[in-house]
PDB file of C-alpha atoms in Angstrom:
ATOM      1  CA  UNK A  23      -2.565 117.594 100.259  1.00  0.00           C
ATOM      2  CA  UNK A  24      -3.496 119.591  97.167  1.00  0.00           C
ATOM      3  CA  UNK A  25      -6.887 120.596  95.967  1.00  0.00           C
ATOM      4  CA  UNK A  26      -6.501 122.793  92.973  1.00  0.00           C
ATOM      5  CA  UNK A  27      -3.517 122.507  90.657  1.00  0.00           C
ATOM      6  CA  UNK A  28      -2.882 125.284  88.058  1.00  0.00           C
ATOM      7  CA  UNK A  29      -1.340 124.226  84.847  1.00  0.00           C
ATOM      8  CA  UNK A  30      -0.167 127.118  82.539  1.00  0.00           C
ATOM      9  CA  UNK A  31      -0.604 126.183  78.955  1.00  0.00           C
ATOM     10  CA  UNK A  32       0.355 127.699  75.536  1.00  0.00           C
ATOM     11  CA  UNK A  33      -2.300 126.353  73.228  1.00  0.00           C
ATOM     12  CA  UNK A  34      -0.063 126.860  70.236  1.00  0.00           C
ATOM     13  CA  UNK A  35       2.526 124.608  71.650  1.00  0.00           C
ATOM     14  CA  UNK A  36       0.460 121.868  73.461  1.00  0.00           C
ATOM     15  CA  UNK A  37       2.350 119.139  71.673  1.00  0.00           C
ATOM     16  CA  UNK A  38       5.466 120.269  73.746  1.00  0.00           C
ATOM     17  CA  UNK A  39       3.627 120.006  77.040  1.00  0.00           C
ATOM     18  CA  UNK A  40       2.760 116.409  77.257  1.00  0.00           C
ATOM     19  CA  UNK A  41       5.017 115.681  80.267  1.00  0.00           C
ATOM     20  CA  UNK A  42       3.637 118.468  82.524  1.00  0.00           C
ATOM     21  CA  UNK A  43       0.077 117.764  81.356  1.00  0.00           C
ATOM     22  CA  UNK A  44       0.274 114.084  82.351  1.00  0.00           C
ATOM     23  CA  UNK A  45       2.151 114.891  85.567  1.00  0.00           C
ATOM     24  CA  UNK A  46      -0.532 117.352  86.611  1.00  0.00           C
ATOM     25  CA  UNK A  47      -3.232 114.918  85.663  1.00  0.00           C
ATOM     26  CA  UNK A  48      -1.694 112.111  87.762  1.00  0.00           C
ATOM     27  CA  UNK A  49      -1.209 114.374  90.635  1.00  0.00           C
ATOM     28  CA  UNK A  50      -4.761 115.599  90.515  1.00  0.00           C
ATOM     29  CA  UNK A  51      -5.998 112.032  90.424  1.00  0.00           C
ATOM     30  CA  UNK A  52      -3.738 110.957  93.331  1.00  0.00           C
ATOM     31  CA  UNK A  53      -4.971 113.853  95.530  1.00  0.00           C
ATOM     32  CA  UNK A  54      -8.403 114.066  94.325  1.00  0.00           C
ATOM     33  CA  UNK A  55      -7.657 117.678  93.148  1.00  0.00           C
ATOM     34  CA  UNK A  56      -9.017 119.611  90.257  1.00  0.00           C
ATOM     35  CA  UNK A  57      -6.934 121.076  87.468  1.00  0.00           C
ATOM     36  CA  UNK A  58      -7.144 124.628  86.190  1.00  0.00           C
ATOM     37  CA  UNK A  59      -5.568 125.218  82.855  1.00  0.00           C
ATOM     38  CA  UNK A  60      -4.387 128.975  82.518  1.00  0.00           C
ATOM     39  CA  UNK A  61      -3.671 130.588  79.257  1.00  0.00           C
ATOM     40  CA  UNK A  62      -2.679 134.201  78.565  1.00  0.00           C
ATOM     41  CA  UNK A  63      -3.749 135.976  75.410  1.00  0.00           C
ATOM     42  CA  UNK A  64      -3.974 139.618  74.076  1.00  0.00           C
ATOM     43  CA  UNK A  65      -6.961 141.170  72.452  1.00  0.00           C
ATOM     44  CA  UNK A  66      -5.114 141.040  68.951  1.00  0.00           C
ATOM     45  CA  UNK A  67      -5.986 138.169  66.637  1.00  0.00           C
ATOM     46  CA  UNK A  68      -3.635 135.277  66.831  1.00  0.00           C
ATOM     47  CA  UNK A  69      -3.246 131.738  65.740  1.00  0.00           C
ATOM     48  CA  UNK A  70      -5.313 130.534  68.612  1.00  0.00           C
ATOM     49  CA  UNK A  71      -8.208 132.877  68.217  1.00  0.00           C
ATOM     50  CA  UNK A  72      -9.289 135.971  66.421  1.00  0.00           C
ATOM     51  CA  UNK A  73     -10.818 137.385  69.673  1.00  0.00           C
ATOM     52  CA  UNK A  74     -10.400 136.827  73.314  1.00  0.00           C
ATOM     53  CA  UNK A  75     -13.642 135.059  73.483  1.00  0.00           C
ATOM     54  CA  UNK A  76     -12.602 132.586  70.684  1.00  0.00           C
ATOM     55  CA  UNK A  77      -9.387 131.921  72.552  1.00  0.00           C
ATOM     56  CA  UNK A  78     -11.293 131.260  75.751  1.00  0.00           C
ATOM     57  CA  UNK A  79     -13.506 128.843  74.030  1.00  0.00           C
ATOM     58  CA  UNK A  80     -10.578 126.934  72.725  1.00  0.00           C
ATOM     59  CA  UNK A  81      -9.038 126.949  76.156  1.00  0.00           C
ATOM     60  CA  UNK A  82     -12.241 125.619  77.716  1.00  0.00           C
ATOM     61  CA  UNK A  83     -12.569 122.846  75.149  1.00  0.00           C
ATOM     62  CA  UNK A  84      -8.999 121.920  75.841  1.00  0.00           C
ATOM     63  CA  UNK A  85      -9.732 121.696  79.511  1.00  0.00           C
ATOM     64  CA  UNK A  86     -12.800 119.652  78.998  1.00  0.00           C
ATOM     65  CA  UNK A  87     -10.872 117.186  76.718  1.00  0.00           C
ATOM     66  CA  UNK A  88      -8.082 116.741  79.166  1.00  0.00           C
ATOM     67  CA  UNK A  89     -10.555 116.195  82.019  1.00  0.00           C
ATOM     68  CA  UNK A  90     -12.312 113.444  80.017  1.00  0.00           C
ATOM     69  CA  UNK A  91      -9.006 111.874  78.920  1.00  0.00           C
ATOM     70  CA  UNK A  92      -7.645 111.723  82.493  1.00  0.00           C
ATOM     71  CA  UNK A  93     -10.819 111.363  84.477  1.00  0.00           C
ATOM     72  CA  UNK A  94     -10.240 114.528  86.600  1.00  0.00           C
ATOM     73  CA  UNK A  95     -12.142 117.654  87.264  1.00  0.00           C
ATOM     74  CA  UNK A  96     -10.894 120.612  85.169  1.00  0.00           C
ATOM     75  CA  UNK A  97     -11.594 124.248  84.389  1.00  0.00           C
ATOM     76  CA  UNK A  98     -10.102 126.922  82.228  1.00  0.00           C
ATOM     77  CA  UNK A  99      -8.941 130.452  83.072  1.00  0.00           C
ATOM     78  CA  UNK A 100      -8.143 132.602  80.177  1.00  0.00           C
ATOM     79  CA  UNK A 101      -6.191 135.778  81.077  1.00  0.00           C
ATOM     80  CA  UNK A 102      -6.312 138.800  78.804  1.00  0.00           C
ATOM     81  CA  UNK A 103      -3.256 141.019  78.721  1.00  0.00           C
ATOM     82  CA  UNK A 104      -2.172 143.671  76.363  1.00  0.00           C
ATOM     83  CA  UNK A 105       1.473 142.622  76.078  1.00  0.00           C
ATOM     84  CA  UNK A 106       1.629 138.798  76.804  1.00  0.00           C
ATOM     85  CA  UNK A 107       5.468 138.794  76.150  1.00  0.00           C
ATOM     86  CA  UNK A 108       6.266 141.513  78.634  1.00  0.00           C
ATOM     87  CA  UNK A 109       3.610 140.621  81.201  1.00  0.00           C
ATOM     88  CA  UNK A 110       3.329 136.777  81.073  1.00  0.00           C
ATOM     89  CA  UNK A 111       5.068 136.348  84.598  1.00  0.00           C
ATOM     90  CA  UNK A 112       2.767 138.923  86.334  1.00  0.00           C
ATOM     91  CA  UNK A 113      -0.319 137.401  84.554  1.00  0.00           C
ATOM     92  CA  UNK A 114       0.640 133.824  85.833  1.00  0.00           C
ATOM     93  CA  UNK A 115       1.242 135.138  89.380  1.00  0.00           C
ATOM     94  CA  UNK A 116      -2.153 136.898  89.378  1.00  0.00           C
ATOM     95  CA  UNK A 117      -3.826 133.596  88.047  1.00  0.00           C
ATOM     96  CA  UNK A 118      -2.432 131.605  90.991  1.00  0.00           C
ATOM     97  CA  UNK A 119      -4.399 133.857  93.284  1.00  0.00           C
ATOM     98  CA  UNK A 120      -7.376 134.278  90.940  1.00  0.00           C
ATOM     99  CA  UNK A 121      -7.962 130.566  90.545  1.00  0.00           C
ATOM    100  CA  UNK A 122      -7.083 129.596  94.136  1.00  0.00           C
ATOM    101  CA  UNK A 123      -4.404 127.076  93.192  1.00  0.00           C
ATOM    102  CA  UNK A 124      -2.324 125.550  95.893  1.00  0.00           C
ATOM    103  CA  UNK A 125       0.135 123.935  93.435  1.00  0.00           C
ATOM    104  CA  UNK A 126       1.429 124.847  90.056  1.00  0.00           C
ATOM    105  CA  UNK A 127       2.719 122.434  87.630  1.00  0.00           C
ATOM    106  CA  UNK A 128       4.473 123.741  84.567  1.00  0.00           C
ATOM    107  CA  UNK A 129       6.686 122.636  81.735  1.00  0.00           C
ATOM    108  CA  UNK A 130      10.124 124.127  81.284  1.00  0.00           C
ATOM    109  CA  UNK A 131      13.175 123.832  78.941  1.00  0.00           C
ATOM    110  CA  UNK A 132      16.524 122.621  80.086  1.00  0.00           C
ATOM    111  CA  UNK A 133      18.444 125.739  81.128  1.00  0.00           C
ATOM    112  CA  UNK A 134      20.860 127.215  78.659  1.00  0.00           C
ATOM    113  CA  UNK A 135      22.941 130.299  78.244  1.00  0.00           C
ATOM    114  CA  UNK A 136      20.050 132.455  77.296  1.00  0.00           C
ATOM    115  CA  UNK A 137      18.509 132.024  80.772  1.00  0.00           C
ATOM    116  CA  UNK A 138      21.234 134.294  82.014  1.00  0.00           C
ATOM    117  CA  UNK A 139      19.871 137.092  79.863  1.00  0.00           C
ATOM    118  CA  UNK A 140      16.060 136.102  79.839  1.00  0.00           C
ATOM    119  CA  UNK A 141      15.014 134.417  83.029  1.00  0.00           C
ATOM    120  CA  UNK A 142      12.583 131.464  82.604  1.00  0.00           C
ATOM    121  CA  UNK A 143       8.898 131.901  83.458  1.00  0.00           C
ATOM    122  CA  UNK A 144       8.893 128.830  85.539  1.00  0.00           C
ATOM    123  CA  UNK A 145      11.910 130.070  87.468  1.00  0.00           C
ATOM    124  CA  UNK A 146      10.181 133.431  88.007  1.00  0.00           C
ATOM    125  CA  UNK A 147       6.970 131.759  89.137  1.00  0.00           C
ATOM    126  CA  UNK A 148       8.797 129.301  91.544  1.00  0.00           C
ATOM    127  CA  UNK A 149      10.620 132.326  93.098  1.00  0.00           C
ATOM    128  CA  UNK A 150       7.683 134.603  93.589  1.00  0.00           C
ATOM    129  CA  UNK A 151       4.473 132.519  93.898  1.00  0.00           C
ATOM    130  CA  UNK A 152       3.225 131.811  97.454  1.00  0.00           C
ATOM    131  CA  UNK A 153       2.429 128.261  96.657  1.00  0.00           C
ATOM    132  CA  UNK A 154       4.495 125.229  95.570  1.00  0.00           C
ATOM    133  CA  UNK A 155       5.641 125.188  91.997  1.00  0.00           C
ATOM    134  CA  UNK A 156       6.760 121.987  90.250  1.00  0.00           C
ATOM    135  CA  UNK A 157       8.865 122.578  87.147  1.00  0.00           C
ATOM    136  CA  UNK A 158       8.711 119.605  84.790  1.00  0.00           C
ATOM    137  CA  UNK A 159      11.529 119.285  82.347  1.00  0.00           C
ATOM    138  CA  UNK A 160      10.188 118.333  78.822  1.00  0.00           C
TER     139      UNK A 160
END
């Protein structure tokens, strides 16, 4: 049914993504699909890497560890963007096409009043992606 599942990850908050990570791994195992972990970073130094290459290496290491842990095929796609805060939705939509995903599994928070002001990334992706999007509540 699905062959490639995209999983957006924020390496700085992996501890808050356990439900979506395990859901994606179980789906990949069930369908014989591969997982693509997508992270978006800027060229500026940050807590997850001083350079985009360092960030890419950490994302690749994360993907390999997840694959070994769950026994599924994984890869990493690091997207470089000058303004991650403003462009995250666009970068994730581009990543869907770039990696050839036919399903996206991503974690989201329980909706609250701020969602009327700032829409969620998961909601935006679900509304605009050409593929199925599963939003997992943490």
